[in-house]
Coordinates of C-alpha atoms in Angstrom, one line a residue:
Chain A
M10 CA -13.0 23.7 -31.6
A11 CA -13.2 24.5 -28.0
T12 CA -12.0 27.0 -26.3
P13 CA -8.5 27.1 -24.7
L14 CA -8.7 27.2 -20.5
E15 CA -6.3 28.9 -18.7
F16 CA -5.1 28.5 -15.3
T17 CA -6.0 31.6 -12.5
E18 CA -3.6 33.5 -11.7
A19 CA -3.6 31.7 -8.3
A20 CA -3.1 28.2 -9.9
R21 CA -0.7 29.7 -12.0
E22 CA 1.5 31.1 -8.8
R23 CA 0.9 27.5 -7.6
A24 CA 2.1 25.4 -10.6
A25 CA 5.5 27.6 -10.6
K26 CA 5.9 26.2 -6.8
I27 CA 5.1 22.8 -7.7
L28 CA 7.5 23.2 -11.4
D29 CA 10.4 24.3 -9.0
R30 CA 10.4 21.2 -6.9
Y31 CA 12.3 19.4 -10.0
P32 CA 15.5 19.9 -11.8
A33 CA 14.4 21.9 -14.7
E34 CA 15.3 19.4 -17.5
Y35 CA 12.9 17.0 -15.7
R36 CA 9.6 19.4 -15.8
K37 CA 7.6 16.8 -16.9
S38 CA 8.1 14.9 -13.8
A39 CA 5.2 17.9 -12.6
V40 CA 2.2 16.3 -15.3
V41 CA 1.2 14.1 -12.4
P42 CA 0.7 17.5 -9.7
L43 CA 0.1 19.6 -12.1
L44 CA -3.0 17.2 -12.9
H45 CA -4.4 17.3 -9.9
L46 CA -3.9 21.3 -9.9
A47 CA -6.1 21.0 -12.5
Q48 CA -9.0 18.7 -11.4
E49 CA -8.8 21.1 -8.8
E50 CA -9.5 23.8 -10.9
W51 CA -12.2 22.7 -13.1
G52 CA -13.8 19.5 -10.9
H53 CA -12.3 17.2 -13.9
V54 CA -9.7 16.9 -16.5
S55 CA -11.3 17.2 -19.9
P56 CA -8.4 17.5 -23.1
E57 CA -8.8 21.0 -22.8
A58 CA -7.2 21.0 -19.5
M59 CA -4.1 18.4 -20.4
A60 CA -3.6 21.0 -23.3
C61 CA -3.1 23.5 -20.8
V62 CA -1.0 21.2 -18.1
A63 CA 1.0 20.0 -21.7
R64 CA 1.5 24.1 -22.0
L65 CA 3.2 24.8 -18.8
I66 CA 6.0 22.0 -18.7
G67 CA 6.4 22.2 -22.9
C68 CA 5.6 18.6 -23.8
S69 CA 2.7 17.8 -26.4
P70 CA -1.0 17.2 -25.0
V71 CA -0.7 13.3 -26.0
K72 CA 2.2 13.1 -23.5
V73 CA -0.3 14.7 -21.0
A74 CA -3.2 12.7 -21.9
E75 CA -0.9 8.8 -21.5
I76 CA -0.7 10.0 -18.0
A77 CA -4.2 11.0 -16.9
T78 CA -5.8 8.2 -18.3
F79 CA -3.5 6.0 -16.7
Y80 CA -4.5 6.9 -13.1
P81 CA -8.3 6.6 -11.6
M82 CA -8.0 9.4 -9.5
F83 CA -8.3 11.7 -12.5
N84 CA -11.9 12.6 -13.6
R85 CA -12.3 12.4 -17.4
E86 CA -15.6 13.3 -16.8
P87 CA -17.6 16.3 -14.8
V88 CA -18.1 14.7 -11.6
G89 CA -20.9 15.8 -8.8
E90 CA -19.8 18.2 -6.0
H91 CA -19.7 15.9 -3.9
V92 CA -17.6 12.5 -4.8
L93 CA -18.2 9.6 -2.3
A94 CA -16.0 6.4 -2.8
V95 CA -17.5 3.3 -0.4
C96 CA -13.8 1.3 -0.1
H97 CA -14.9 -2.4 -1.3
T98 CA -11.3 -4.1 -0.4
L99 CA -11.4 -7.3 1.6
P100 CA -10.7 -5.5 4.8
C101 CA -13.6 -3.2 4.7
A102 CA -15.8 -6.2 2.6
L103 CA -15.4 -8.0 5.9
T104 CA -16.7 -5.3 8.3
G105 CA -19.5 -4.4 6.4
C106 CA -18.6 -1.6 3.6
G107 CA -21.6 -3.4 1.2
S108 CA -24.0 -2.2 2.7
V109 CA -22.5 1.2 3.3
F110 CA -22.7 1.3 -0.9
D111 CA -26.5 -0.4 -0.7
H112 CA -27.8 2.3 1.3
L113 CA -25.5 5.2 -0.1
S114 CA -27.3 3.9 -3.7
E115 CA -30.7 3.4 -2.0
K116 CA -30.2 6.7 -0.5
L117 CA -28.9 8.6 -3.8
G118 CA -31.1 6.9 -6.1
I119 CA -28.4 6.2 -8.0
G120 CA -25.7 3.3 -8.9
L121 CA -22.0 2.9 -9.3
G122 CA -20.1 5.6 -10.8
E123 CA -23.0 7.4 -11.5
T124 CA -24.2 11.3 -10.3
T125 CA -27.5 12.4 -9.0
A126 CA -30.1 14.1 -11.6
D127 CA -28.8 17.5 -9.4
G128 CA -25.2 17.1 -10.1
R129 CA -24.5 16.8 -6.2
F130 CA -23.2 13.9 -5.8
T131 CA -21.3 11.0 -7.6
L132 CA -21.0 7.2 -6.3
R133 CA -17.7 5.3 -6.4
K134 CA -16.2 2.3 -4.9
S135 CA -12.4 2.9 -4.0
E136 CA -9.4 0.5 -4.0
C137 CA -8.3 0.0 -0.1
L138 CA -7.5 2.9 1.7
A139 CA -5.2 2.0 4.1
A140 CA -7.3 2.3 6.9
C141 CA -8.9 -0.9 7.7
D142 CA -8.8 -1.0 11.3
R143 CA -11.6 2.2 11.5
G144 CA -13.2 0.1 8.2
P145 CA -16.0 0.5 6.5
V146 CA -14.0 3.6 5.2
L147 CA -15.6 6.3 3.1
L148 CA -13.7 9.1 1.1
V149 CA -15.6 12.4 1.0
N150 CA -13.8 14.4 -1.3
R151 CA -10.8 14.8 0.4
R152 CA -12.1 13.8 3.7
L153 CA -12.2 9.8 5.8
H154 CA -14.7 9.0 7.5
T155 CA -14.1 5.7 9.3
H156 CA -16.1 3.2 10.8
V157 CA -19.2 4.0 8.5
S158 CA -22.1 2.7 9.3
P159 CA -25.8 3.3 7.2
E160 CA -26.5 5.7 9.9
K161 CA -23.4 7.5 9.4
V162 CA -23.9 7.8 5.8
D163 CA -27.2 9.6 7.2
E164 CA -25.2 11.7 9.2
I165 CA -23.1 12.8 7.0
L166 CA -25.6 13.2 3.6
T167 CA -27.3 15.4 6.2
E168 CA -24.0 17.5 6.6
L169 CA -23.2 17.8 2.8
E170 CA -26.9 18.9 2.2
K171 CA -26.5 22.1 4.7
G172 CA -23.3 22.6 3.7
Chain B
M11 CA 3.7 -13.9 26.3
A12 CA 6.0 -11.3 24.5
A13 CA 5.9 -7.8 25.8
P14 CA 4.0 -5.1 23.6
L15 CA 7.0 -2.0 22.5
E16 CA 6.5 1.6 22.5
I17 CA 9.5 2.4 20.5
L18 CA 7.8 3.7 17.2
T19 CA 4.8 3.8 18.8
A20 CA 6.0 5.9 21.8
P21 CA 2.8 8.3 22.2
L22 CA 3.1 11.9 22.1
P23 CA 2.7 14.2 24.8
A24 CA -1.7 14.9 25.0
E25 CA -3.0 17.7 23.2
T26 CA -0.2 17.6 21.0
D27 CA -0.6 18.3 16.8
P28 CA 1.8 15.6 15.1
G29 CA 2.5 18.1 13.0
D30 CA 4.2 20.4 15.5
I31 CA 7.8 20.7 15.3
D32 CA 8.3 22.3 18.7
A33 CA 6.5 19.7 20.6
Y34 CA 8.3 16.9 18.1
M35 CA 11.7 18.6 19.6
A36 CA 11.0 19.4 23.1
G37 CA 10.3 15.2 22.8
G38 CA 13.6 14.9 22.2
G39 CA 13.1 15.3 18.2
Y40 CA 15.9 15.4 15.3
G41 CA 18.0 14.5 18.1
A42 CA 19.1 11.8 15.3
V43 CA 19.9 14.3 12.8
R44 CA 21.9 16.1 14.8
K45 CA 23.9 13.2 16.1
A46 CA 24.1 12.1 12.5
L47 CA 25.5 15.5 11.0
K48 CA 27.0 16.7 13.6
S49 CA 29.2 13.6 15.3
M50 CA 29.2 10.5 12.6
S51 CA 31.3 10.0 9.2
Q52 CA 29.1 9.1 6.3
T53 CA 31.0 5.6 6.3
E54 CA 29.9 5.3 10.2
L55 CA 26.8 6.0 9.3
I56 CA 26.2 3.2 6.5
E57 CA 28.2 0.8 8.9
E58 CA 25.5 1.1 12.0
I59 CA 22.8 0.5 9.5
N60 CA 24.2 -2.6 8.5
A61 CA 25.0 -3.5 11.9
S62 CA 21.3 -2.9 12.9
G63 CA 20.7 -6.2 10.3
I64 CA 17.4 -3.9 9.5
K65 CA 15.2 -5.6 6.6
G66 CA 13.4 -2.6 4.6
R67 CA 9.5 -2.5 5.9
G68 CA 7.9 -2.3 2.5
G69 CA 7.3 -5.9 2.4
A70 CA 9.9 -7.3 1.0
G71 CA 12.1 -7.7 3.8
F72 CA 15.2 -7.1 1.4
S73 CA 18.3 -5.7 3.6
T74 CA 18.2 -1.8 3.8
G75 CA 22.3 -1.9 4.4
M76 CA 22.3 -3.7 1.6
K77 CA 20.3 -1.9 -0.9
W78 CA 22.1 1.2 0.3
N79 CA 25.8 -0.8 -0.4
L80 CA 24.6 -1.4 -3.8
C81 CA 24.0 2.4 -4.4
A82 CA 26.3 3.3 -7.5
D83 CA 29.7 5.0 -7.5
R84 CA 28.1 8.2 -9.4
F85 CA 26.4 11.8 -8.8
P86 CA 24.2 12.7 -8.4
R87 CA 21.9 10.9 -6.5
Y88 CA 17.9 10.9 -5.2
L89 CA 16.5 9.3 -2.5
C90 CA 12.3 8.2 -2.8
A91 CA 10.7 7.3 0.8
N92 CA 7.8 5.2 -0.6
A93 CA 4.3 6.3 0.9
D94 CA 2.2 5.2 -1.7
E95 CA 0.7 2.4 0.6
S96 CA -2.0 0.6 -1.2
E97 CA -1.5 -3.3 -0.2
P98 CA -5.4 -4.5 1.2
G99 CA -4.5 -4.6 4.7
S100 CA -1.9 -2.7 5.4
F101 CA -1.9 0.4 7.4
K102 CA 0.9 0.5 9.2
D103 CA 2.8 3.8 6.8
R104 CA -0.7 5.9 7.4
H105 CA -0.4 5.4 11.1
L106 CA 3.5 6.7 11.0
L107 CA 2.6 9.5 8.6
E108 CA -0.5 11.0 10.8
A109 CA 1.3 10.5 14.0
K110 CA 5.1 10.6 13.7
P111 CA 5.8 13.0 9.9
H112 CA 8.7 14.1 11.4
Q113 CA 10.2 10.8 12.3
I114 CA 9.9 10.2 8.5
I115 CA 11.3 13.6 7.9
E116 CA 14.4 12.6 10.4
G117 CA 15.0 9.3 8.6
M118 CA 15.3 11.1 5.2
I119 CA 17.4 13.6 5.8
I120 CA 19.8 10.8 7.9
T121 CA 19.7 8.4 4.5
S122 CA 20.3 11.4 2.1
Y123 CA 23.5 12.6 4.4
A124 CA 25.0 9.0 4.8
L125 CA 24.7 8.4 0.8
G126 CA 25.8 11.7 0.1
I127 CA 22.2 13.0 -2.0
N128 CA 20.9 16.3 -2.1
L129 CA 17.1 15.8 -3.5
G130 CA 14.6 13.3 -2.7
Y131 CA 11.1 13.1 -2.9
I132 CA 8.5 11.2 -0.8
Y133 CA 5.9 10.1 -3.0
I134 CA 2.3 9.6 -0.9
R135 CA -1.1 8.0 -2.4
G136 CA -3.0 10.8 -3.8
E137 CA -5.8 9.2 -2.0
F138 CA -3.9 10.7 1.2
F139 CA -5.4 14.1 1.2
Q140 CA -4.6 15.4 5.0
I141 CA -1.2 13.2 5.3
I142 CA 0.0 15.2 2.0
D143 CA -1.1 18.8 3.6
Q144 CA 0.3 17.9 6.9
M145 CA 3.4 16.3 5.2
E146 CA 4.3 19.2 3.1
A147 CA 3.6 21.5 6.2
A148 CA 5.9 19.5 7.9
L149 CA 9.0 19.8 5.4
E150 CA 8.3 23.5 5.3
D151 CA 8.6 23.5 9.3
A152 CA 11.7 21.5 9.3
R153 CA 13.7 23.8 6.1
K154 CA 12.2 27.3 8.4
H155 CA 14.2 25.0 11.3
G156 CA 17.6 24.7 9.6
F157 CA 17.0 20.6 8.9
L158 CA 16.7 21.2 4.9
G159 CA 18.1 23.7 2.9
A160 CA 21.5 24.5 2.6
D161 CA 24.1 24.3 4.8
I162 CA 22.3 22.3 7.4
L163 CA 23.0 22.9 11.3
G164 CA 26.4 24.8 9.7
T165 CA 27.6 21.4 8.2
G166 CA 27.9 22.4 4.6
Y167 CA 25.7 19.6 4.0
D168 CA 22.8 20.4 1.3
L169 CA 19.4 19.0 0.9
E170 CA 15.9 19.4 -0.6
L171 CA 13.2 17.4 -0.1
Y172 CA 9.6 17.3 -1.0
V173 CA 6.5 15.5 -1.6
H174 CA 5.5 14.1 -4.6
P175 CA 1.3 13.1 -4.8
G176 CA 0.3 9.7 -6.7
A177 CA -3.3 9.6 -8.3
G178 CA -4.4 6.2 -7.3
A179 CA -1.9 3.4 -8.7
Y180 CA -1.0 0.4 -6.8
I181 CA 1.9 -0.2 -8.7
C182 CA 3.3 3.3 -8.5
G183 CA 4.3 1.4 -4.7
E184 CA 6.8 -1.1 -6.6
E185 CA 10.0 0.9 -6.9
T186 CA 10.5 1.3 -10.6
G187 CA 6.8 2.1 -11.5
L188 CA 7.7 4.7 -8.3
I189 CA 10.6 6.1 -10.1
E190 CA 8.9 6.2 -13.5
S191 CA 5.8 7.5 -12.0
L192 CA 8.0 10.3 -10.3
E193 CA 9.5 10.8 -13.5
G194 CA 6.2 11.4 -15.2
N195 CA 6.1 8.8 -17.5
R196 CA 3.1 5.6 -17.3
P197 CA 4.0 3.6 -14.0
Y198 CA 5.3 0.7 -16.1
P199 CA 7.9 -1.4 -13.9
R200 CA 11.5 -1.5 -15.3
L201 CA 13.1 -5.2 -15.4
K202 CA 15.2 -6.2 -12.7
P203 CA 17.5 -7.6 -12.8
P204 CA 20.1 -6.9 -14.7
F205 CA 19.6 -2.7 -13.2
F206 CA 18.5 -2.4 -10.0
P207 CA 17.2 1.8 -8.9
A208 CA 20.6 1.9 -6.4
A209 CA 22.8 1.7 -9.7
I210 CA 20.2 3.5 -12.5
G211 CA 16.7 5.1 -10.1
L212 CA 15.5 8.1 -11.1
W213 CA 16.3 10.2 -14.5
G214 CA 19.1 7.5 -15.1
Q215 CA 21.0 8.3 -11.6
P216 CA 21.5 6.4 -8.4
T217 CA 18.1 6.2 -6.4
I218 CA 17.6 5.1 -3.1
V219 CA 13.7 3.5 -2.8
N220 CA 12.9 3.0 0.4
N221 CA 9.5 2.6 2.6
V222 CA 8.6 5.5 4.9
E223 CA 8.6 3.3 8.1
T224 CA 12.0 2.1 6.9
M225 CA 12.5 6.0 7.0
A226 CA 11.5 6.3 10.1
Q227 CA 13.3 3.6 11.7
I228 CA 16.7 4.7 10.5
A229 CA 16.1 7.5 13.3
T230 CA 15.8 4.8 16.0
I231 CA 18.7 2.8 15.1
V232 CA 20.9 6.5 15.1
D233 CA 18.9 7.2 17.9
M234 CA 19.5 3.8 19.8
G235 CA 22.8 2.2 18.5
A236 CA 22.7 -0.3 15.9
E237 CA 23.6 -2.5 19.1
A238 CA 20.7 -1.5 21.0
Y239 CA 18.5 -2.1 17.7
K240 CA 19.4 -5.8 16.8
Q241 CA 18.6 -6.6 20.4
I242 CA 15.2 -6.0 19.5
G243 CA 13.6 -8.9 17.8
S244 CA 16.1 -11.6 16.4
E245 CA 19.8 -10.8 15.2
D246 CA 19.2 -14.6 12.8
D247 CA 15.9 -13.7 11.3
T248 CA 14.7 -9.6 11.3
T249 CA 15.6 -7.3 14.3
G250 CA 14.0 -4.1 14.8
P251 CA 10.7 -3.1 16.4
R252 CA 7.4 -4.1 13.7
L253 CA 4.1 -2.4 13.4
F254 CA 1.6 -4.7 12.9
G255 CA -1.7 -4.1 11.9
L256 CA -4.5 -6.3 12.3
C257 CA -7.9 -6.1 10.9
G258 CA -10.9 -8.1 9.9
H259 CA -12.7 -9.8 12.4
V260 CA -10.9 -9.3 15.9
K261 CA -12.2 -7.1 19.0
K262 CA -9.5 -4.5 18.4
P263 CA -8.5 -4.0 15.5
G264 CA -5.2 -1.5 15.3
I265 CA -1.7 -1.0 15.3
Y266 CA 0.3 -2.9 17.6
E267 CA 4.1 -2.8 18.2
Y268 CA 6.2 -6.0 18.9
D269 CA 9.7 -7.3 18.0
S270 CA 9.2 -9.9 15.7
D271 CA 9.6 -13.4 18.1
V272 CA 5.7 -12.4 18.7
T273 CA 3.5 -15.4 17.4
L274 CA 0.5 -14.2 14.8
R275 CA -1.5 -16.6 17.7
E276 CA -0.3 -14.1 20.3
L277 CA -1.4 -10.9 17.8
I278 CA -4.6 -12.0 17.3
Y279 CA -5.8 -13.4 20.6
D280 CA -3.6 -11.0 23.2
A281 CA -3.2 -8.4 21.2
A282 CA -6.5 -7.3 19.3
G283 CA -8.6 -9.0 21.8
G284 CA -9.3 -12.6 19.5
I285 CA -12.1 -13.4 17.3
R286 CA -15.3 -11.2 17.3
D287 CA -18.2 -12.9 18.9
D288 CA -15.8 -15.3 19.9
N289 CA -15.8 -17.1 16.4
R290 CA -13.1 -19.4 15.9
L291 CA -10.3 -19.0 13.6
K292 CA -10.9 -19.8 9.9
G293 CA -7.8 -17.9 8.4
V294 CA -5.3 -15.2 8.9
I295 CA -3.8 -13.1 6.0
P296 CA -0.3 -12.3 8.0
G297 CA 1.3 -9.2 5.8
G298 CA -1.3 -8.1 3.3
I299 CA -3.4 -9.7 0.6
S300 CA -0.2 -10.7 -1.4
A301 CA 0.7 -12.7 2.0
P302 CA -0.2 -16.4 1.2
I303 CA -3.1 -17.2 4.1
L304 CA -2.7 -19.2 7.0
T305 CA -4.9 -21.9 8.8
P306 CA -5.8 -22.6 12.4
E307 CA -3.0 -25.0 12.2
E308 CA -0.2 -22.6 11.3
I309 CA -0.5 -19.4 13.6
D310 CA 1.7 -20.8 16.0
T311 CA 4.6 -19.2 14.1
P312 CA 7.0 -16.3 15.1
M313 CA 6.4 -13.3 12.5
G314 CA 9.9 -12.8 11.4
F315 CA 10.8 -12.4 8.0
G316 CA 12.6 -15.8 7.8
A317 CA 10.2 -17.6 10.0
L318 CA 7.0 -16.7 8.0
G319 CA 9.2 -17.8 4.7
K320 CA 9.7 -21.1 6.2
L321 CA 5.5 -21.8 6.0
G322 CA 5.7 -20.3 2.5
S323 CA 4.1 -17.2 3.3
M324 CA 5.6 -14.0 4.1
G325 CA 6.2 -10.9 6.4
G326 CA 5.3 -8.8 3.7
T327 CA 4.0 -4.9 4.8
G328 CA 3.0 -6.6 8.5
G329 CA -0.8 -6.3 7.6
I330 CA -2.7 -8.8 9.6
I331 CA -5.8 -9.7 8.3
V332 CA -8.1 -12.1 10.2
M333 CA -11.2 -14.0 9.2
D334 CA -13.5 -15.7 11.2
E335 CA -15.4 -19.4 10.4
T336 CA -18.5 -17.0 9.2
T337 CA -16.2 -16.0 6.3
S338 CA -16.6 -17.3 2.5
M339 CA -13.1 -18.1 1.6
V340 CA -14.6 -18.1 -1.9
D341 CA -15.8 -14.8 -1.7
A342 CA -12.5 -13.7 -0.2
L343 CA -10.4 -14.4 -2.8
L344 CA -12.5 -13.0 -5.1
N345 CA -12.6 -9.5 -3.4
A346 CA -8.3 -10.2 -3.4
S347 CA -8.3 -11.2 -7.3
S348 CA -10.8 -8.4 -8.5
F349 CA -8.6 -5.8 -6.5
A350 CA -6.0 -7.5 -8.6
A351 CA -7.6 -7.2 -11.9
H352 CA -8.1 -3.4 -11.1
E353 CA -4.4 -3.0 -10.3
S354 CA -2.5 -4.5 -13.4
C355 CA -0.7 -1.8 -14.8
G356 CA -1.2 -3.7 -18.2
Q357 CA 2.0 -3.4 -18.8
C358 CA 2.9 -7.2 -19.7
T359 CA 0.2 -9.9 -21.1
P360 CA 0.5 -12.7 -18.7
C361 CA -1.0 -10.7 -16.0
R362 CA -3.2 -8.1 -17.8
E363 CA -5.2 -10.9 -19.4
G364 CA -4.4 -13.8 -16.8
V365 CA -5.9 -12.0 -13.8
P366 CA -8.6 -10.8 -14.9
W367 CA -9.7 -14.3 -16.6
M368 CA -9.1 -15.8 -12.8
N369 CA -11.4 -12.8 -11.7
D370 CA -14.1 -14.4 -14.2
I371 CA -13.5 -18.0 -12.9
L372 CA -14.0 -17.0 -9.7
R373 CA -16.9 -14.9 -9.9
R374 CA -18.9 -17.3 -11.8
I375 CA -17.8 -20.1 -9.2
R376 CA -19.3 -17.9 -6.8
N377 CA -22.3 -17.1 -8.7
G378 CA -22.9 -21.1 -8.6
Q379 CA -21.9 -21.6 -12.2
G380 CA -18.2 -23.0 -11.7
R381 CA -16.9 -26.1 -13.9
D382 CA -15.2 -29.5 -12.9
E383 CA -12.1 -28.5 -14.6
D384 CA -12.5 -24.6 -13.2
L385 CA -10.5 -25.2 -10.2
D386 CA -7.1 -26.9 -11.9
L387 CA -7.7 -24.3 -14.7
L388 CA -7.0 -21.3 -12.0
L389 CA -4.1 -23.1 -10.9
D390 CA -2.7 -23.5 -14.3
I391 CA -3.3 -19.7 -15.2
C392 CA -1.5 -18.9 -11.9
K393 CA 1.4 -21.2 -13.2
Q394 CA 1.5 -19.1 -16.7
I395 CA 1.7 -16.1 -15.0
H396 CA 4.2 -16.4 -12.0
G397 CA 7.5 -15.6 -13.3
H398 CA 6.9 -14.3 -16.6
T399 CA 6.3 -10.7 -16.4
V400 CA 8.6 -8.0 -15.3
C401 CA 7.6 -7.1 -12.1
V402 CA 6.3 -9.0 -9.3
F403 CA 2.9 -7.7 -9.3
G404 CA 1.5 -10.6 -11.0
Q405 CA 2.1 -13.3 -8.6
A406 CA 2.3 -11.5 -5.7
P407 CA -1.4 -9.8 -5.4
G408 CA -2.3 -12.2 -8.6
V409 CA -1.2 -15.3 -8.2
W410 CA -0.5 -15.7 -4.6
P411 CA -4.0 -15.2 -2.8
V412 CA -5.3 -17.5 -5.3
R413 CA -2.8 -20.6 -5.4
T414 CA -2.6 -20.5 -1.4
I415 CA -5.9 -19.7 -0.7
L416 CA -7.3 -21.8 -3.7
V417 CA -5.4 -25.2 -2.4
K418 CA -6.0 -24.5 1.4
Y419 CA -9.5 -24.2 1.2
W420 CA -9.7 -26.4 -2.0
P421 CA -12.6 -28.5 -0.4
E422 CA -15.0 -25.2 0.4
F423 CA -14.5 -24.3 -3.4
R424 CA -15.0 -27.9 -4.2
A425 CA -18.3 -27.6 -2.3
C426 CA -19.5 -24.3 -4.5
I427 CA -18.8 -25.8 -7.6
E428 CA -20.4 -29.0 -6.7
R429 CA -23.6 -28.0 -5.2
K430 CA -23.8 -24.8 -7.6
E431 CA -24.1 -22.4 -5.3
L432 CA -21.9 -20.4 -2.5
V433 CA -21.6 -22.7 0.6
V434 CA -19.5 -21.9 3.6
P435 CA -19.0 -25.2 4.8
P436 CA -18.4 -26.1 8.7
L437 CA -15.0 -24.9 9.5
E438 CA -13.6 -28.6 9.9
E439 CA -14.7 -29.7 6.6
S440 CA -13.5 -26.3 4.9
Y441 CA -9.9 -26.9 4.7
L442 CA -7.1 -29.1 4.5
R443 CA -4.7 -29.6 7.1
P444 CA -0.7 -29.0 6.4
D445 CA 0.0 -32.9 6.1
Q446 CA -3.0 -33.3 3.1
Y447 CA -1.3 -31.5 0.4
E448 CA 2.3 -31.4 -0.8
H449 CA 2.5 -29.3 -3.3
I450 CA 2.9 -25.1 -2.7
P451 CA 3.7 -24.4 -5.4
P452 CA 1.5 -26.3 -7.0
V453 CA 1.2 -28.6 -9.8
P454 CA -1.9 -28.7 -11.2
G455 CA -2.3 -32.4 -11.7
N456 CA -0.6 -33.5 -8.9
F457 CA -2.4 -31.8 -6.2
R458 CA -5.8 -32.8 -7.9
L459 CA -4.3 -36.8 -7.6
K460 CA -3.9 -36.2 -3.6
T461 CA -7.1 -34.5 -2.8
E462 CA -9.0 -37.0 -5.2
E463 CA -6.9 -40.2 -3.2
A464 CA -8.4 -37.8 -0.1
D465 CA -11.8 -38.0 -0.9
A466 CA -11.7 -42.1 -1.7
A467 CA -10.1 -42.8 1.5
G468 CA -12.0 -40.8 3.5

């Protein structure tokens, strides 16, 4: 049995603020924001993290698992330090996201959904990120890069290597 | 030539941070809130919105005034501003969220006040990390300035607004999916009718779900007055300014503000500078991926919800995807279909099974393994999904692109199947002219007969 996870003191304070946004009898509404918080803490949402969120809400862990398994943004396995998601929906496809993805895949030596052996990068595709006038777009962790080309990918990767 | 507008896209003073409430107020910001709360009664406000004729900007073009009027006479009521912008080709909400967060908040305050709402949420899609941070800060500033919280502007009216983040699911943009998501359930849409959210919504109470652009427009209506607002555009179609987002193969992609009388041709060739490399137009999706495609002969249409509806398409979100003559429509449709297959929430069998099935068929056509019967099979699956699901997802991004791209570009799909490879025929040979087909929605058998007759005659 894995050791139960607990939020840090700082995260617990943020969790309390999140729960305050909803009427006391509807604490379950906080499940998605709390799962985001858990993912920020631990990088992915493990069953132990789901149990931790469930304890805060006061529901059974399976109720949290039901939600965590629905949304694509929640990682259920560990991911790389940097998650790169290339938008591949029609407007970005029309402006050349294919070459961006292929270039990233070649540079990092990994395919779709894979993580580099050193645990630095995870490569994904994303559905439309609603920045179609600035395509192709690439979401790097929390930051959106626009008008991305293979050359710009090199710059972004160099910057991430430094950081 | 229609003239561009600068109402929603009015630039902020140079070097201004869009989240800066002081700069926003210096430019007259929160004047609409003051006007509404200080000088208008709830009834007057609702009448004002009714009189403006505004149609919601989320995609369906449903009358906002009517939505408000349907609100059941029970309390508490809730507000949900929908910023789950995920429709491929749409980016106007992102634009407003980035550029005018306080105008959206203004609209939310006015709407809440008009309907006696004391608690509301703005549901922002999870991938909008920077926007979520900016909106949370903007709400906090509005609270500090006395526009939120208890006893707003000394009127005795209380309101709290919060951000609620999504987590990457398109279905949460559907209003009842959004409500389920906000309740902490899987976002499976609810059956409607009989009960719309205005009767039974969030936590079982009357709830108004409005798009964030609609919220910003509400502030505009109160600002300029319904009389002036409805002079923009046409009263018998769509009133008020519109945000059109042009993307794909245009020279100058971006957000352009016009009234709804502007034509699609003017938007593509004048506003957005025409097609890249001066190529010829092959097709244009006029309102987000769900909006049925228009061929080059169909672009002299005004952009009102009604006008596009008459062409068998729809105004949708105003996200316009332009494709030039080099585009493979088989590839384009496969892409649209892959999106729908990925985003189907899985609640209803026809959509969960049918949409990925269509995706498989399109993929084999694209890979040169299409079968003679595949196009009819696709139309038949469309028929089986359409109207047989709880929400409109099954038909909107699921069926409509397949049905209309397939029918209008039938010769191109046929060429791929016959030649067993992906081909992009010359533009003239790739699509049917409006007088070459009768049925959208097509009846599979009838449609095949008609093209075969055309083939035999030609």
